[in-house]
Coordinates of C-alpha atoms in Angstrom, one line a residue:
X1 CA 0.0 0.0 0.0
X2 CA 1.6 3.3 -1.0
X3 CA 1.9 6.3 1.3
X4 CA 0.4 9.4 -0.1
X5 CA 1.4 12.8 1.2
X6 CA -0.4 16.0 0.2
X7 CA 1.8 18.6 -1.5
X8 CA -0.6 21.3 -2.5
X9 CA -4.1 21.9 -3.9
X10 CA -5.1 24.5 -6.5
X11 CA -8.4 25.6 -8.0
X12 CA -8.5 26.9 -11.6
X13 CA -10.6 30.1 -11.5
X14 CA -11.8 30.0 -15.1
X15 CA -12.6 26.3 -15.5
X16 CA -13.3 25.4 -11.9
X17 CA -11.0 22.4 -12.0
X18 CA -9.5 21.2 -8.7
X19 CA -5.9 20.2 -8.9
X20 CA -4.2 18.1 -6.2
X21 CA -0.4 17.3 -6.1
X22 CA 0.6 14.4 -3.8
X23 CA 3.9 12.6 -3.2
X24 CA 3.5 8.8 -3.6
X25 CA 6.0 6.5 -1.8
X26 CA 5.6 2.7 -2.2
X27 CA 6.3 0.4 0.7
X28 CA 8.7 -1.6 -1.4
X29 CA 10.9 1.5 -1.9
X30 CA 12.1 3.1 -5.0
X31 CA 11.8 6.7 -6.1
X32 CA 9.0 8.9 -5.0
X33 CA 6.5 9.9 -7.6
X34 CA 4.4 13.1 -7.9
X35 CA 0.8 12.3 -8.4
X36 CA -1.4 14.9 -10.1
X37 CA -5.2 14.6 -9.7
X38 CA -7.4 16.8 -11.7
X39 CA -11.1 16.8 -10.9
X40 CA -13.6 18.3 -13.4
X41 CA -17.1 17.9 -12.0
X42 CA -17.4 14.1 -11.4
X43 CA -14.5 13.2 -13.8
X44 CA -10.9 12.6 -12.5
X45 CA -7.6 12.5 -14.4
X46 CA -4.8 10.9 -12.3
X47 CA -1.2 10.3 -13.3
X48 CA 2.1 9.8 -11.6
X49 CA 5.4 11.3 -12.8
X50 CA 9.0 10.8 -11.9
X51 CA 11.2 13.6 -10.5
X52 CA 12.9 14.3 -13.8
X53 CA 9.6 14.7 -15.6
X54 CA 8.2 16.8 -12.8
X55 CA 11.2 19.1 -13.0
X56 CA 10.9 19.5 -16.8
X57 CA 7.2 20.1 -16.5
X58 CA 7.6 22.6 -13.7
X59 CA 10.2 24.5 -15.7
X60 CA 8.0 24.6 -18.8
X61 CA 5.1 25.9 -16.7
X62 CA 7.3 28.6 -15.1
X63 CA 8.8 29.6 -18.5
X64 CA 5.3 30.0 -19.9
X65 CA 4.0 32.0 -16.9
X66 CA 6.9 34.3 -17.0
X67 CA 6.4 35.0 -20.7
X68 CA 2.8 36.2 -20.1
X69 CA 2.0 39.9 -19.5
X70 CA 1.2 41.0 -16.0
X71 CA 2.9 40.6 -12.6
X72 CA 5.7 38.1 -12.4
X73 CA 4.9 34.9 -10.6

């Protein structure tokens, strides 16, 4: 049974989606994974990513956010 530790929760203001990030650690060991759960109404999308993918994804999100007009994140 994996241990799931909450990381953060976000709500998308325009679409109303609820995003949860959780760290997943398996009892057998191995690397921790970052679980992303997106809820849209009654529908859920859930996927787990490794640290390298999470870093690349996070950097891409930050690069995009920084390129947008308005206050810096």
